[in-house]
Coordinates of C-alpha atoms in Angstrom, one line a residue:
X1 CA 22.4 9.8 -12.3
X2 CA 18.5 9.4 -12.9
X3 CA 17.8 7.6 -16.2
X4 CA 14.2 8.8 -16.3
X5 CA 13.7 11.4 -18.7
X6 CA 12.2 14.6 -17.2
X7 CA 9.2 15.1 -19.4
X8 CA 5.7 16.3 -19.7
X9 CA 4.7 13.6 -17.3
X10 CA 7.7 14.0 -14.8
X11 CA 6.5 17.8 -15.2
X12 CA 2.3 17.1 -14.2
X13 CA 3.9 15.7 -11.1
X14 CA 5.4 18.9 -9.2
X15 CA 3.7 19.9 -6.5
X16 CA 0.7 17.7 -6.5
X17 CA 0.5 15.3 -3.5
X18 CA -0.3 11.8 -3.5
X19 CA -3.6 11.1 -2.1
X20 CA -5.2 8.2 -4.2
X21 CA -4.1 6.4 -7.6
X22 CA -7.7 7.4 -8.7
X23 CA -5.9 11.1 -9.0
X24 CA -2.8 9.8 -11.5
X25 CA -3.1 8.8 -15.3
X26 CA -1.4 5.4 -16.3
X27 CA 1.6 7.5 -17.6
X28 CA 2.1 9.2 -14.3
X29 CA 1.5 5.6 -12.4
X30 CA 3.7 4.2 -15.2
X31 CA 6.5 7.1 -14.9
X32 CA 6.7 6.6 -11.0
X33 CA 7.5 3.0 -11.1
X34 CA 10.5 3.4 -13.6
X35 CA 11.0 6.4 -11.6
X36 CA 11.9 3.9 -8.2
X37 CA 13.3 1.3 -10.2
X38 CA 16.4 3.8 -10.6
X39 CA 16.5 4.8 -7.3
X40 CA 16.9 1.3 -6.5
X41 CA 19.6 0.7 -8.6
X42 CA 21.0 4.0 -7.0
X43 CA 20.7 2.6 -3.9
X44 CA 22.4 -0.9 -4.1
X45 CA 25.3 0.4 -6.8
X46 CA 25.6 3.3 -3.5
X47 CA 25.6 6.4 -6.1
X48 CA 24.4 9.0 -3.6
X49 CA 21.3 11.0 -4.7
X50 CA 21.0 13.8 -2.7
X51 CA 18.6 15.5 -5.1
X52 CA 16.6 17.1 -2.3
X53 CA 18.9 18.1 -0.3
X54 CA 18.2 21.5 2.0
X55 CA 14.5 20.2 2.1
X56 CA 12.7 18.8 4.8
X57 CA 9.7 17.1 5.5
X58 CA 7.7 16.0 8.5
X59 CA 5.8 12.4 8.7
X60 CA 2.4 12.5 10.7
X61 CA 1.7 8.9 12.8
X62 CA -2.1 8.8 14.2
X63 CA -1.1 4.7 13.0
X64 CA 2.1 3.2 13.8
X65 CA 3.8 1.5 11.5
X66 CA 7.3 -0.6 11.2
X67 CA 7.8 -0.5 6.9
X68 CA 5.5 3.2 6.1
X69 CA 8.4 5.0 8.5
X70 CA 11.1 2.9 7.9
X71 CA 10.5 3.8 4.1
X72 CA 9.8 7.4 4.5
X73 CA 12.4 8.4 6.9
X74 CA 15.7 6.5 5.1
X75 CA 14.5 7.8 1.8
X76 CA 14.1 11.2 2.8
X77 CA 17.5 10.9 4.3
X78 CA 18.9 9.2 1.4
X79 CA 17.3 12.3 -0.7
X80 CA 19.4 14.7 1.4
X81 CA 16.4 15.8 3.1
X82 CA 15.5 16.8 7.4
X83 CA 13.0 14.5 8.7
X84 CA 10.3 15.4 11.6
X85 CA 8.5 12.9 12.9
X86 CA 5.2 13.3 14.9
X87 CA 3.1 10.5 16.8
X88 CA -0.2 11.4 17.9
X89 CA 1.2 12.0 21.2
X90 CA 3.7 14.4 19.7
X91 CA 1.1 17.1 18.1
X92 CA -2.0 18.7 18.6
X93 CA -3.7 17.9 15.2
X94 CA -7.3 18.1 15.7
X95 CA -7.1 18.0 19.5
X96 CA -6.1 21.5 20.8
X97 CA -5.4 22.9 17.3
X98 CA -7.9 22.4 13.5
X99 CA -6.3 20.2 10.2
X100 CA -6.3 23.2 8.8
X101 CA -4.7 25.5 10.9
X102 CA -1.9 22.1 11.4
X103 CA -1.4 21.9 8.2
X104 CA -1.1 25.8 6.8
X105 CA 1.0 25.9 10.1
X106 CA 3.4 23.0 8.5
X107 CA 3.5 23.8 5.4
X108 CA 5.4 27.0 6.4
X109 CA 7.9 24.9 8.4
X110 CA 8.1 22.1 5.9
X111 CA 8.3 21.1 2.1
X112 CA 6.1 18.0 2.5
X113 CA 3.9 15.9 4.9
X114 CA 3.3 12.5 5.0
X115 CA 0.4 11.6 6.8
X116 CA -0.9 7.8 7.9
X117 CA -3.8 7.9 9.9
X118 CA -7.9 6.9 9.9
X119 CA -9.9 9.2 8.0
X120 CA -9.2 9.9 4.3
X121 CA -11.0 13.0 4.5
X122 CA -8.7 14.5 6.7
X123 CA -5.5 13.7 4.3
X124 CA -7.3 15.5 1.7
X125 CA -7.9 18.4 3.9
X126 CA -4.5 18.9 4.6
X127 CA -3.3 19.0 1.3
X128 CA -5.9 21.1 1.0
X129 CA -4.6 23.8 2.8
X130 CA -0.9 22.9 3.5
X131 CA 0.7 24.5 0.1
X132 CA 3.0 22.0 -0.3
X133 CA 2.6 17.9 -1.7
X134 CA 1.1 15.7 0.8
X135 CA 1.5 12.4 1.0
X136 CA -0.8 9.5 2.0
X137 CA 0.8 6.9 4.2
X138 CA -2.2 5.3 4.9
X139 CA -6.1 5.9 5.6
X140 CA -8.9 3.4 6.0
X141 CA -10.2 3.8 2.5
X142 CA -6.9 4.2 0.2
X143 CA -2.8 2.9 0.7
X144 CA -1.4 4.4 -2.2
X145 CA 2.1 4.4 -1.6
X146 CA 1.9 0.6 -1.0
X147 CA 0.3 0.1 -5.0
X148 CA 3.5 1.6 -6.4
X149 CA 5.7 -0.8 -3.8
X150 CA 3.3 -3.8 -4.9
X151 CA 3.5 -2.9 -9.2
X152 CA 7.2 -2.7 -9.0
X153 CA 7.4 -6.1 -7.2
X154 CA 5.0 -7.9 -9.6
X155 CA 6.6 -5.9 -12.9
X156 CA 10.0 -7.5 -11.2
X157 CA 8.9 -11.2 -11.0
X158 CA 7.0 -11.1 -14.9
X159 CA 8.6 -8.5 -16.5
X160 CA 5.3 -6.7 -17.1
X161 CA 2.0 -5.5 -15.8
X162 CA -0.6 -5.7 -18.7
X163 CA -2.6 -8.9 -18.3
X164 CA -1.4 -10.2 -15.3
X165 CA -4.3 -11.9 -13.2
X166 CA -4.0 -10.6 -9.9
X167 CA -6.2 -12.0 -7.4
X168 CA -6.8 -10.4 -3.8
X169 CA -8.1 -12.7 -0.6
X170 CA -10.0 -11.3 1.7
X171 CA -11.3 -8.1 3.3
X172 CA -12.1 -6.7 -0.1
X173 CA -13.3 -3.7 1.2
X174 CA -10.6 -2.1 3.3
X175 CA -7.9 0.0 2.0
X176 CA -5.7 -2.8 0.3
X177 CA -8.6 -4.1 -1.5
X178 CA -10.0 -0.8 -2.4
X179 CA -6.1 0.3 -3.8
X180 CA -5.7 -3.0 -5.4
X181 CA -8.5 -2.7 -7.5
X182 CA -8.0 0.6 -8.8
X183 CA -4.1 0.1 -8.7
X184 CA -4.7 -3.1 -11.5
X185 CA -7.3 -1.6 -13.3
X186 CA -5.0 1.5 -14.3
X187 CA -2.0 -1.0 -15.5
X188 CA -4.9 -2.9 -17.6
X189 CA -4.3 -5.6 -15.2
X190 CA -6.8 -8.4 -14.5
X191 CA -8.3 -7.8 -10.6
X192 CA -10.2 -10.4 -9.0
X193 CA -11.6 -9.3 -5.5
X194 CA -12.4 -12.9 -4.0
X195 CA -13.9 -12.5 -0.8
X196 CA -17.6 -12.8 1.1
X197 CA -20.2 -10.8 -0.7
X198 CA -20.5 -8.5 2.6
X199 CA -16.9 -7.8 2.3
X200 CA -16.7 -6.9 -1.4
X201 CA -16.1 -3.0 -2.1
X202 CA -18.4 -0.7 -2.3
X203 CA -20.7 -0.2 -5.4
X204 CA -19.3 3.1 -7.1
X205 CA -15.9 2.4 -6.6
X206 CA -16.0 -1.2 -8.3
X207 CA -18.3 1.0 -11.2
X208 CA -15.3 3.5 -11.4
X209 CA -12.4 0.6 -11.5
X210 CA -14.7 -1.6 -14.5
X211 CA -14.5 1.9 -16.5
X212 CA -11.0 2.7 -15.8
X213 CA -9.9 -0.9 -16.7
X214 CA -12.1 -1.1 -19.8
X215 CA -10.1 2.0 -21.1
X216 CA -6.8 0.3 -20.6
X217 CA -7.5 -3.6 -21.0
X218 CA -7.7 -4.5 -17.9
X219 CA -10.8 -6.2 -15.7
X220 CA -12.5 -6.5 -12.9
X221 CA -14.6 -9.2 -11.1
X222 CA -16.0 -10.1 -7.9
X223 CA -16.5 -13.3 -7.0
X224 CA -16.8 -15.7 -3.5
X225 CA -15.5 -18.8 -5.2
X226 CA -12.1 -19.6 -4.1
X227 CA -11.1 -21.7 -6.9
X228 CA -12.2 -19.2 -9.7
X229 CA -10.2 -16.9 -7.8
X230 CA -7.2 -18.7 -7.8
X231 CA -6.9 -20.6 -11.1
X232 CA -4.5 -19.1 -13.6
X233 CA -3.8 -16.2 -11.6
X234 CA -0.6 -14.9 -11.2
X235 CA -0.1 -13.4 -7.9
X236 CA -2.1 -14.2 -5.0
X237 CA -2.5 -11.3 -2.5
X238 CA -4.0 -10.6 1.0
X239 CA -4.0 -9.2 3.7
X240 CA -4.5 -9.2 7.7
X241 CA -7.9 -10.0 8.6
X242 CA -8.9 -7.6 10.9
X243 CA -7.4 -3.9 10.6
X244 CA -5.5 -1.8 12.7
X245 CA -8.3 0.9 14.8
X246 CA -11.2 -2.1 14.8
X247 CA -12.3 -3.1 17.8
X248 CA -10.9 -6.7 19.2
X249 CA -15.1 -7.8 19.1
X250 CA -14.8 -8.1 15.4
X251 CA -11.9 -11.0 15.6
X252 CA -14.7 -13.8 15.6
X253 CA -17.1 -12.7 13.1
X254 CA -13.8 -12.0 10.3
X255 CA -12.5 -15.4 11.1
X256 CA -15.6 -16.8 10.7
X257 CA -16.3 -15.1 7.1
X258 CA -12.4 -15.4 6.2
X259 CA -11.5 -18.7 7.1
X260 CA -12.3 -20.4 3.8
X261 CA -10.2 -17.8 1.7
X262 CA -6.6 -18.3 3.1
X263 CA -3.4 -18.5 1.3
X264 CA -2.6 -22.1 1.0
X265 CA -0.8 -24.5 -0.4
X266 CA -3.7 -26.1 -2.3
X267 CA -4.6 -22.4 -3.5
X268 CA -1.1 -21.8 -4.7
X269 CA -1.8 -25.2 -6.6
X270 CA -4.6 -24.0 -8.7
X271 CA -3.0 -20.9 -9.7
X272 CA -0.4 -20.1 -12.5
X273 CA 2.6 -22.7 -12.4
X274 CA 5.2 -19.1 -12.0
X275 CA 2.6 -17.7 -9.1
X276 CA 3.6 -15.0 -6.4
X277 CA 2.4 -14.3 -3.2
X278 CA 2.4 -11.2 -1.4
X279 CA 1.1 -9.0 1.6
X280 CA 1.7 -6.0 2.3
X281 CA 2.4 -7.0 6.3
X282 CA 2.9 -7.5 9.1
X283 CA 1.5 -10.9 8.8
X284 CA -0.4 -13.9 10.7
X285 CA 1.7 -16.7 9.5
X286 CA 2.5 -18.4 13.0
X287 CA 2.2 -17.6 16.4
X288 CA 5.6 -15.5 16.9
X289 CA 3.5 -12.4 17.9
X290 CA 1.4 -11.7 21.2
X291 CA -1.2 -10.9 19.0
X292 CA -0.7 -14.4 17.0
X293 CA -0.9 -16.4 20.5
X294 CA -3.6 -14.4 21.8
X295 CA -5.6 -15.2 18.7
X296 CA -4.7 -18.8 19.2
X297 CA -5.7 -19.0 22.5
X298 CA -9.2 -17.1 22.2
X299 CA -9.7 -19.3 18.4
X300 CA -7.3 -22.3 18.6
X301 CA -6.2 -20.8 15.0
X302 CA -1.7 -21.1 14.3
X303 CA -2.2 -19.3 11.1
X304 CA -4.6 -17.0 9.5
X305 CA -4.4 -14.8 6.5
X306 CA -1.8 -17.6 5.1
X307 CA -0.1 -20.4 6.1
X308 CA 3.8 -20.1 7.0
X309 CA 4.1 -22.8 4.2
X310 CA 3.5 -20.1 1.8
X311 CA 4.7 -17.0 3.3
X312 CA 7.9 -18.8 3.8
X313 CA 8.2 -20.5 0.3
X314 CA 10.4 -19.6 -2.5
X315 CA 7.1 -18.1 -4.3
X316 CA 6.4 -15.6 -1.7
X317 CA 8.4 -12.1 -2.4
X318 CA 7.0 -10.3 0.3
X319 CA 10.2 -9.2 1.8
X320 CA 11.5 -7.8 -1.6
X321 CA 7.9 -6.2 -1.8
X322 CA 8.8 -4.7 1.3
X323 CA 11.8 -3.1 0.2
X324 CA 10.3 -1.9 -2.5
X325 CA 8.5 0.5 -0.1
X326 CA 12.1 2.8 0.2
X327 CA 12.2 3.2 -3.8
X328 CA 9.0 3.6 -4.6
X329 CA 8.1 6.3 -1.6
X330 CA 12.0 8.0 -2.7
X331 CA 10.4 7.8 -6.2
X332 CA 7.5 9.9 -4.7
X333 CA 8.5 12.2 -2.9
X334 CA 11.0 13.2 -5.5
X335 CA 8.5 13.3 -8.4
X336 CA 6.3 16.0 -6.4
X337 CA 9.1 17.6 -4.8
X338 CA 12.2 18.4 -7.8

């Protein structure tokens, strides 16, 4: 049985999809982590939860992924559910038919969509017209199902949220380290974006985090020093240095600007003596990938993002971070769907 008590927060969350964390109060952000933390104990204890059973849902692709399906299809199964899903090959979405007439079309068929894809835009114009939650896998400005997967995992390791320093390497700009920011600055966490000024994020999101975190005693900075990022923090985070849909060209330029701000030992070293590290994968940590050898060939580079001494290190929890994508998507879906 759910231990979460159905309240007026449970309540605000019918029927609304999940687009952005920029759209949910703390509470709601807050009810949805407990929310998953008794689905996983649900899950490993095997008490069935079948609480949507007779619904079904279908799972838009225009970006494959291993964990974001993984995740969506065995907890919609595990929630009793049907699940459809649809690569770009497998559906005429804005090719022969409009995102609107797709999604008023699904939203007959279907009680939710998922959709992981490019434009942001276009998630919010689905749920726009679909009538039913939507659910964003993925876009190249916001991962929001991944925030909920990556504040269970730290709330996990600490046993809290509020005031842990949380620094992110990298592409501060892309979707992680937009959802990151905002993501930490809702649990009054402290965010550090440590990255080349020309990949920080942009302006009036950073203006929007700073206010959000200022009402719940968080912070936010932006910095390019690599050891102010690191020291005293208590999870290190980052991600893959070029993203899925850019162009191969950009591999040189990245490496050259990302280089200096890899996960490494002597990182770990500076930060908090109980530090964490995670990514939200896949990951560059060696060259057991054709993409890994082929960027060592072209750049002579074995590791990227962070070096397998890390991400295979008793401090790295990426795998139970991971997991935590099942619960925390089961924890969604459920929330917008009972």
């Amino acid at each position: 049985m759910l231990n979460t008590v159905p309240g007026k927060t449970a309540k605000s969350l019918r029927g609304r999809s999940f687009l952005k964390l920029l759209d949910f109060t703390s509470d709601e952000i807050r009810y949805l982590i407990d929310l998953s933390k008794n689905f996983k104990d649900m899950k490993r204890a095997g008490i069935p939860h079948k609480y949507l059973e007779g619904k079904n849902i279908v799972l838009l692709f225009e970006k494959t992924s291993t964990r974001t399906r993984c995740s969506f299809e065995v907890a919609g199964y595990d929630l009793g559910m049907g699940v459809t899903y649809l690569d770009q090959n497998s559906s005429q979405m804005g090719h022969k038919e409009s995102i609107e007439d797709t999604a008023r079309v699904l939203g007959r068929m279907f009680d939710g969509i998922e959709y992981r894809g490019f434009s942001q835009q276009l998630v919010e114009r689905l749920a726009e017209y679909a009538g039913v939650p939507v659910w964003n896998g993925l876009t190249d400005e916001f991962h929001p199902t991944q925030m909920i997967a990556d504040l269970l995992t730290v709330e996990e390791q600490f046993g809290h949220l509020k005031g842990i320093k949380f620094t992110y390497f990298g592409d501060a700009r892309n979707n992680m380290g937009n959802s990151l920011m905002v993501a930490c600055a809702k649990m009054g966490m402290h965010f550090t974006a440590c990255a080349p000024k020309s990949l920080f994020p942009k302006e009036d999101l950073v203006a929007e985090a700073k206010k959000i975190a200022a009402e719940t005693g968080g912070s936010v900075t932006l910095t390019e020093d690599v050891a102010e990022g690191a020291k005293g923090a208590h999870v290190l985070y980052t991600d893959i240095w070029v993203s899925m849909g850019e162009p191969d060209n950009v591999w040189e330029e990245r490496i050259a600007l990302l280089k200096p701000y890899q996960v490494n030992s002597k990182l770990m070293e500076m930060a908090d003596k109980d530090a964490i590290f995670l990514h939200c994968l896949p990951s560059f940590h060696d060259l057991n990938t054709t993409k890994g050898q082929e960027i060592h060939k072209k750049f002579g580079l074995t590791e990227m993002e962070v070096t397998n001494e890390v991400f295979e290190s008793s401090r790295s929890k990426v795998f139970e971070e991971a997991e935590n994508r099942m619960h925390t998507i089961k924890a969604v879906m459920y929330a917008t769907m009972s």
